[in-house]
mmCIF file of C-alpha atoms in Angstrom:
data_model
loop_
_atom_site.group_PDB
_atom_site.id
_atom_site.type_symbol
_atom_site.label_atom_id
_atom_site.label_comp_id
_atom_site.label_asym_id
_atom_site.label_seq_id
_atom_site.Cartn_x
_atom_site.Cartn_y
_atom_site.Cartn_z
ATOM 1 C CA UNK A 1 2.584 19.924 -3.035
ATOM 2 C CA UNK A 2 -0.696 18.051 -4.660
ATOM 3 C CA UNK A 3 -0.752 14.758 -3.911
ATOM 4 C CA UNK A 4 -1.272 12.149 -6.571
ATOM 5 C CA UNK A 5 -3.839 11.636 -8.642
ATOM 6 C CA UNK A 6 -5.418 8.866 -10.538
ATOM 7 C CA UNK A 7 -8.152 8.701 -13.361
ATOM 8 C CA UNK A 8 -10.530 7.669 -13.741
ATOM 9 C CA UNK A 9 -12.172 7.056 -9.813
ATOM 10 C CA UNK A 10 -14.633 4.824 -11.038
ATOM 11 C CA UNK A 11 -14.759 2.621 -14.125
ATOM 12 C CA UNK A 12 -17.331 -0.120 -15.478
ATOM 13 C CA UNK A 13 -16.544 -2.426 -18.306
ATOM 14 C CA UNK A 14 -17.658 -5.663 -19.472
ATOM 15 C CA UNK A 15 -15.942 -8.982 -20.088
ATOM 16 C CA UNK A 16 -13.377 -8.838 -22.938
ATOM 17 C CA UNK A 17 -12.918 -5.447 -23.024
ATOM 18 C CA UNK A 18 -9.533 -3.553 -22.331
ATOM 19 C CA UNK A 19 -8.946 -0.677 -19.643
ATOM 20 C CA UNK A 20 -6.457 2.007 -18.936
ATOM 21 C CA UNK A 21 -6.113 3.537 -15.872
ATOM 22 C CA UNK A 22 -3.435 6.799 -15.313
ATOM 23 C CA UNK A 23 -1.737 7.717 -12.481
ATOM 24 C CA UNK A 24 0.176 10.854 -11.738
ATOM 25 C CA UNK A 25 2.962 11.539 -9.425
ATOM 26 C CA UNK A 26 3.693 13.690 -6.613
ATOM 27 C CA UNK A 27 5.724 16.689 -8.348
ATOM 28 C CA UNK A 28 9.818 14.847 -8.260
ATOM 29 C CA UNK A 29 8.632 11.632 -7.762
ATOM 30 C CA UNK A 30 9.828 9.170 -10.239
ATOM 31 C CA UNK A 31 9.414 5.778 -9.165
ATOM 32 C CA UNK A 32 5.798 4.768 -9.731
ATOM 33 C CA UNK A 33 4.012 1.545 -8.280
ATOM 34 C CA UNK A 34 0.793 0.011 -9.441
ATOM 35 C CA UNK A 35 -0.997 -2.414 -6.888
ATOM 36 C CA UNK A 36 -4.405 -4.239 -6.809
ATOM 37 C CA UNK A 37 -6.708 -4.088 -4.180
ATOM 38 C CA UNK A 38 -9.498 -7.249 -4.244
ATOM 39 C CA UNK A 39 -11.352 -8.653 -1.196
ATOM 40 C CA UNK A 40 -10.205 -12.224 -1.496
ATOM 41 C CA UNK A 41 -6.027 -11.366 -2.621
ATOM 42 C CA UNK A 42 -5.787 -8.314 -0.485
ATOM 43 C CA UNK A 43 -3.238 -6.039 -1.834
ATOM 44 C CA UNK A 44 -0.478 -6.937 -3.887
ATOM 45 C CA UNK A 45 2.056 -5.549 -5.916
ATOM 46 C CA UNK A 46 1.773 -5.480 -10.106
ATOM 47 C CA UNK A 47 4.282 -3.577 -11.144
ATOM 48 C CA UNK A 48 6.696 -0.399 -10.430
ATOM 49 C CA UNK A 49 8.178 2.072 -12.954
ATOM 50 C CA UNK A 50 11.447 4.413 -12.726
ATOM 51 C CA UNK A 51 12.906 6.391 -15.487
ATOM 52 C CA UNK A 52 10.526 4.824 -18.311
ATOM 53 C CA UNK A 53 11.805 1.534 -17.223
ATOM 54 C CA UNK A 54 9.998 -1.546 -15.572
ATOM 55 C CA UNK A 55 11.826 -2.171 -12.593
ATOM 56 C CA UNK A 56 9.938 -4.943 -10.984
ATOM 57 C CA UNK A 57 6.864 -7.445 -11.551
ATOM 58 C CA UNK A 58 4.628 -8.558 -9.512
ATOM 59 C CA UNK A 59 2.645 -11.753 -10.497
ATOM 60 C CA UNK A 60 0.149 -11.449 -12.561
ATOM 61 C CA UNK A 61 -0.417 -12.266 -15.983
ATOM 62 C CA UNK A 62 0.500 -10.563 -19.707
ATOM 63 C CA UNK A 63 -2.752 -9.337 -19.971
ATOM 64 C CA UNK A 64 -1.595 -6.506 -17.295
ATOM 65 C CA UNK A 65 0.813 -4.438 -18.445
ATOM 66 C CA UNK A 66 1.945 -0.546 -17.836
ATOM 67 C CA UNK A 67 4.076 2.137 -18.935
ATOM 68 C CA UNK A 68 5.477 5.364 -17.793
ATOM 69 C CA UNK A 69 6.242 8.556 -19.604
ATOM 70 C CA UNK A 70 8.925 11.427 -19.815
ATOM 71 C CA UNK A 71 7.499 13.224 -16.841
ATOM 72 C CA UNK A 72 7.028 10.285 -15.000
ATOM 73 C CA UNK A 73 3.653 9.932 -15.435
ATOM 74 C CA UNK A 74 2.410 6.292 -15.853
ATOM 75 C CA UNK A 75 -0.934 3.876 -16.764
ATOM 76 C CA UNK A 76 -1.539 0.925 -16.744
ATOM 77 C CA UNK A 77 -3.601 -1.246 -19.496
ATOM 78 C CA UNK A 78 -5.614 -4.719 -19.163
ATOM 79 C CA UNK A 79 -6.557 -6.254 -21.847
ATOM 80 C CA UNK A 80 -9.341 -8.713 -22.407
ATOM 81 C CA UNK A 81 -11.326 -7.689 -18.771
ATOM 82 C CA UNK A 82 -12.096 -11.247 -17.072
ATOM 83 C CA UNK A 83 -15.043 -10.669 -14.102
ATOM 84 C CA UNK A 84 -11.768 -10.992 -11.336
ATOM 85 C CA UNK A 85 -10.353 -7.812 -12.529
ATOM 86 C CA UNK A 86 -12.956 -6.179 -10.562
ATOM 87 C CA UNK A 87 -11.035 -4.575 -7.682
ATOM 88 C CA UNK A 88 -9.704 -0.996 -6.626
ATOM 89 C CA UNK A 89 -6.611 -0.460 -8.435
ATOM 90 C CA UNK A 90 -3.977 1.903 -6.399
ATOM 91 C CA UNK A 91 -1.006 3.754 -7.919
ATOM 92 C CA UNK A 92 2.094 5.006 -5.142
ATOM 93 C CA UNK A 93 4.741 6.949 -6.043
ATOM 94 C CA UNK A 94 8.391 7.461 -4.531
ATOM 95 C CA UNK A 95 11.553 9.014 -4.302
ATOM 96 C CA UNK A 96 14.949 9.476 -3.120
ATOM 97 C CA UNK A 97 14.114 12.335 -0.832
ATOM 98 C CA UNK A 98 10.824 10.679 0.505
ATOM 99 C CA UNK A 99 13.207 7.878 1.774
ATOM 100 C CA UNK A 100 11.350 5.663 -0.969
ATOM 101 C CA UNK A 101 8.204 5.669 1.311
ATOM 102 C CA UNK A 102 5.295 5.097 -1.190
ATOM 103 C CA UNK A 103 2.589 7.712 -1.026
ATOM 104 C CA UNK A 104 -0.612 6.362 -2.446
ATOM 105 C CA UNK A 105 -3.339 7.871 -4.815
ATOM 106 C CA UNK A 106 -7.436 7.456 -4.284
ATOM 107 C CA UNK A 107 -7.500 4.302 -6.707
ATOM 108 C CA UNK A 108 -9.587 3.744 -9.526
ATOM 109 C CA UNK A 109 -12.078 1.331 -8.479
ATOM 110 C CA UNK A 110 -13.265 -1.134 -11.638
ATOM 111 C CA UNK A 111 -15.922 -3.427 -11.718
ATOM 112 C CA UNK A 112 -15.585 -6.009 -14.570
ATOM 113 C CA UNK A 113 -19.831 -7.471 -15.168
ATOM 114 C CA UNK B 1 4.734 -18.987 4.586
ATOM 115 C CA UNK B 2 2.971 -15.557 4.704
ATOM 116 C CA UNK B 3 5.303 -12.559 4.832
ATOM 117 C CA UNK B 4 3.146 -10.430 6.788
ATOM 118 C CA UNK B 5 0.631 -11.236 9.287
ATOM 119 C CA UNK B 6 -1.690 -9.576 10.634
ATOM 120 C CA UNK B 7 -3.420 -11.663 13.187
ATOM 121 C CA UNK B 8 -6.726 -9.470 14.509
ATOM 122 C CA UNK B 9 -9.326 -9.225 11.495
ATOM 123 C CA UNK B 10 -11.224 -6.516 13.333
ATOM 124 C CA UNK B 11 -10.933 -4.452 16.561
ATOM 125 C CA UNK B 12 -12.951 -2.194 18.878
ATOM 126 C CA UNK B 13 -11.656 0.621 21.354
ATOM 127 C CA UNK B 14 -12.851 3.064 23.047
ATOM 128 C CA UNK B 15 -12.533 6.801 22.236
ATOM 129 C CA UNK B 16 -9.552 8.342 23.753
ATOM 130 C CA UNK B 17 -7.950 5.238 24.501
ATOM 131 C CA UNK B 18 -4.939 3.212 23.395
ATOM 132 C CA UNK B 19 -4.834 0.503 21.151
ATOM 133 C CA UNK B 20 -1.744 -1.774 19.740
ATOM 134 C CA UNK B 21 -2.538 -3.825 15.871
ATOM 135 C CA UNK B 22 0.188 -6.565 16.078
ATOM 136 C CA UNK B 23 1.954 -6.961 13.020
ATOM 137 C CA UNK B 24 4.728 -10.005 12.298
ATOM 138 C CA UNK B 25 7.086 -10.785 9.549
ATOM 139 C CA UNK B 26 9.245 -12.775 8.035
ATOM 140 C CA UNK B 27 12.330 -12.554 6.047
ATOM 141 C CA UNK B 28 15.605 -13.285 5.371
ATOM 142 C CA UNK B 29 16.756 -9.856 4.143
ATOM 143 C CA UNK B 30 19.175 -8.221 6.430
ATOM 144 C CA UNK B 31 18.008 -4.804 5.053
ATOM 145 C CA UNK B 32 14.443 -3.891 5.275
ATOM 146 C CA UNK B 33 11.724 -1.480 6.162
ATOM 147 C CA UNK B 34 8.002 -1.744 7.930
ATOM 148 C CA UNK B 35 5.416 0.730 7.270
ATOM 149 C CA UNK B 36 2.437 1.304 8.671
ATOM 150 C CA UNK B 37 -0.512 2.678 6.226
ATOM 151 C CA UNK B 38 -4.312 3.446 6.832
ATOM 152 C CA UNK B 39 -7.407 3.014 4.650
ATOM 153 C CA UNK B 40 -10.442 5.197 5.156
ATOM 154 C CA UNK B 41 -13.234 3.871 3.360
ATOM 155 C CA UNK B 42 -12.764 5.956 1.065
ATOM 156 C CA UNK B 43 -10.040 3.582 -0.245
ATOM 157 C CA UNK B 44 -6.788 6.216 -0.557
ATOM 158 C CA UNK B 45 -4.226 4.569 1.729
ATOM 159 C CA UNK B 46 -2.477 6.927 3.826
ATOM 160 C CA UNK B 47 1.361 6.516 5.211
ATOM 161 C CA UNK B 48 1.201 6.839 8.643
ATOM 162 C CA UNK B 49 4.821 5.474 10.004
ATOM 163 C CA UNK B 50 8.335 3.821 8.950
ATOM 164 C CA UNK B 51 10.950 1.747 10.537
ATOM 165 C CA UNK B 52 14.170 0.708 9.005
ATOM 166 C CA UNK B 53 15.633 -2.261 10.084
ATOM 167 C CA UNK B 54 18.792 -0.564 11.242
ATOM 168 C CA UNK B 55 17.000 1.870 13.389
ATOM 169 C CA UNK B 56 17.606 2.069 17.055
ATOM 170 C CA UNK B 57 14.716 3.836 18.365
ATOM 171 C CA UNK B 58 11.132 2.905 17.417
ATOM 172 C CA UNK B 59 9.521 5.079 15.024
ATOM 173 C CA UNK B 60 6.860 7.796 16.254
ATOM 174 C CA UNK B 61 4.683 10.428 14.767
ATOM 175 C CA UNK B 62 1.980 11.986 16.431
ATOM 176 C CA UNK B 63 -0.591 9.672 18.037
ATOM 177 C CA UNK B 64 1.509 6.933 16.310
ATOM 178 C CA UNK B 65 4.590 5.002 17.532
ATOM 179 C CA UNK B 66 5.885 1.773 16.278
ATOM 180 C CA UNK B 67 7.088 -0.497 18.891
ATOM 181 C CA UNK B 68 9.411 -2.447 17.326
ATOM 182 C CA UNK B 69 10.633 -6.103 18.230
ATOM 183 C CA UNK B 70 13.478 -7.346 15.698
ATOM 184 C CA UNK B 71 14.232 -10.621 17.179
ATOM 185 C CA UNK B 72 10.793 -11.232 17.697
ATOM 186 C CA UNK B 73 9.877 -9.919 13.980
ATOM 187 C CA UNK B 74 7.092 -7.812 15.558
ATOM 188 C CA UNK B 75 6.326 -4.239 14.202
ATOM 189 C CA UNK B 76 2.858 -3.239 16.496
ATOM 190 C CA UNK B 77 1.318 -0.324 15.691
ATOM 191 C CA UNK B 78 0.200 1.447 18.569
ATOM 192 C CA UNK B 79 -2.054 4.394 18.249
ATOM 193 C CA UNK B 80 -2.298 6.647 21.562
ATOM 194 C CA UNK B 81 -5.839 8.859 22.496
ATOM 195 C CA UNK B 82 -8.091 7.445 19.629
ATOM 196 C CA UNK B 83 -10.154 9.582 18.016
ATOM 197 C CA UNK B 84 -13.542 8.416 16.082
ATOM 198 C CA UNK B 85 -11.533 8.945 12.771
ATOM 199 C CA UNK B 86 -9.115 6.738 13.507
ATOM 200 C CA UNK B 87 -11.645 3.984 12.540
ATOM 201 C CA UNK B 88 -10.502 2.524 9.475
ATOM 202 C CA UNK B 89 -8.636 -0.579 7.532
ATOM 203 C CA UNK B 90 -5.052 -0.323 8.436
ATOM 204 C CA UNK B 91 -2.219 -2.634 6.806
ATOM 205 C CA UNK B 92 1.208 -3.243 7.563
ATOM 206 C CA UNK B 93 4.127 -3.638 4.967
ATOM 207 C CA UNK B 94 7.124 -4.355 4.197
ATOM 208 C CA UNK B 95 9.777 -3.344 1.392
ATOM 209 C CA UNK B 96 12.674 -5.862 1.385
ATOM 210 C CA UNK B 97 15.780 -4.620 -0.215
ATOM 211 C CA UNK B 98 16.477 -7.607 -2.130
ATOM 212 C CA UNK B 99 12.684 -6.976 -4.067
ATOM 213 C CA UNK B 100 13.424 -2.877 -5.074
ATOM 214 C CA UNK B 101 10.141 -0.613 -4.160
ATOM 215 C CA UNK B 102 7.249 -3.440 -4.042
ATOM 216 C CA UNK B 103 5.470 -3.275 -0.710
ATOM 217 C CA UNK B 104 4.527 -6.443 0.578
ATOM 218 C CA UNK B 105 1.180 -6.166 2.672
ATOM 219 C CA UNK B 106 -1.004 -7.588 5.131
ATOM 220 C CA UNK B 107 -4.374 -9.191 5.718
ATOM 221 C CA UNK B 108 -5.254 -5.816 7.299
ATOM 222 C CA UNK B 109 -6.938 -5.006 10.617
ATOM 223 C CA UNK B 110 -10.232 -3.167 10.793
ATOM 224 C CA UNK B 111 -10.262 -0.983 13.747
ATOM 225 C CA UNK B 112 -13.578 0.774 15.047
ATOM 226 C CA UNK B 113 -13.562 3.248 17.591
ATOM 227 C CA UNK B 114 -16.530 3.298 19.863
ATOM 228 C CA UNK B 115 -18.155 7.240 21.014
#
C-alpha cells in the first residue's frame, strides 16, 4: 500500500504571497492531519480533516487554513507568507483500522525570504 | 506546563548497544495514547511504537519496546542492539481523547550512534 504523499517537497516564496501545499492519503485513510515543523516551535498541530469536515484546530492564525476533498485528499493554503512560515510542513493520515495511529508523509519544506 | 517532555536534547551510544530516550507527560485525560515516532534527516517521521493507556503490557516491536510507567507518567523508549541508522531525531507524543486525532509532541531527542 503506497504510503502518503505530499507536493510539492520543496517550495520558495516571498513575503505576501500565498501557498498551497497537498497531501494525499494512505489508500482508506480518511482522517487527515496537517502539522508544522519549525526549529524554535517544534512540531505542532494545525489542523485535522475527516469526511470534508474540520474536526479540530490547532492554534494558529486565519491566514492558515485547509480543506479536504471527496476522496479524502486534502491541502492546505496560507495566505499572505510572513518570513516565520518558513518551516517543513507535515501531513499524517489515519484510520479506524490503523487504530488512529498517524502515519506521516515526507513534508513539504517552505522557505518564506 | 509542557505536555510532553523530553529531557535529553542529544545522545550518543555505541553501535550494538542499548539505549533508553525518557519521555514524561502530563494530563488529566483518563484515556490516552503515547507514540513513539522517528525523524531521519530526511524529515518524513516514521511511527515506530504505541501504548494505550489501558494497556497492561508495554508495547514492543522489533528493536523497540516501550517501558511504560503510568503513575510515574513515563513512556521511555528503549531501543535494543543499535544500529548506525538508528541515528536520528526521535519525538514522543501523545493523542488525548478529550483533543480527537491532534498529536501533541516533544522537544525531541537527537540520538547518534557511534561505529
Amino acid at each position: 500500500k503506497a504510503g502518503v504523499t505530499q507536493t510539492p517537497r520543496y517550495l520558495i516564496k516571498t513575503r505576501g504571497q500565498q501557498v498551497t501545499l497537498s497531501c494525499s492519503p494512505i489508500s482508506g485513510h480518511r482522517s487527515v492531519s496537517w502539522y508544522q515543523q519549525t526549529p524554535g516551535q517544534g512540531l505542532q498541530f494545525l489542523f485535522e480533516y475527516f469526511s470534508e469536515t474540520q474536526r479540530n484546530k490547532g492554534n494558529f492564525p486565519g491566514r492558515f487554513s485547509g480543506r479536504q476533498f471527496s476522496n479524502s485528499r486534502s491541502e492546505m493554503n496560507v495566505s499572505t507568507l510572513e518570513l516565520g512560515d518558513s518551516a517543513l510542513y507535515l501531513c499524517a493520515s489515519s484510520s479506524r483500522t490503523s487504530g488512529e495511529t498517524q502515519y506521516f508523509g515526507p513534508g513539504t519544506r517552505l522557505l518564506v525570504l | 506546563a509542557q505536555k510532553i517532555t523530553q529531557t535529553q536534547p542529544g545522545m550518543f551510544v555505541q553501535e550494538k548497544e542499548a539505549v533508553t530516550l525518557d519521555c514524561t507527560y502530563d494530563t488529566s485525560d483518563p484515556s490516552y495514547g503515547l507514540f513513539w515516532y522517528k525523524q531521519p534527516s530526511s524529515g518524513e517521521m516514521i511511527f515506530l511504537i504505541y501504548q494505550g493507556s489501558y494497556d497492561q503490557q508495554n508495547a514492543t516491536e522489533g528493536r523497540y519496546s516501550l517501558n511504560f510507567q503510568k503513575a510515574r507518567k513515563s513512556a521511555n523508549l528503549v531501543i535494543s542492539a543499535s544500529q548506525l541508522g538508528d541515528s536520528a531525531m526521535y519525538f514522543c507524543a501523545m493523542r488525548e481523547i478529550g483533543a480527537g486525532n491532534m498529536l501533541t509532541f516533544g522537544g525531541g531527542t537527537r540520538l547518534m550512534v557511534k561505529p
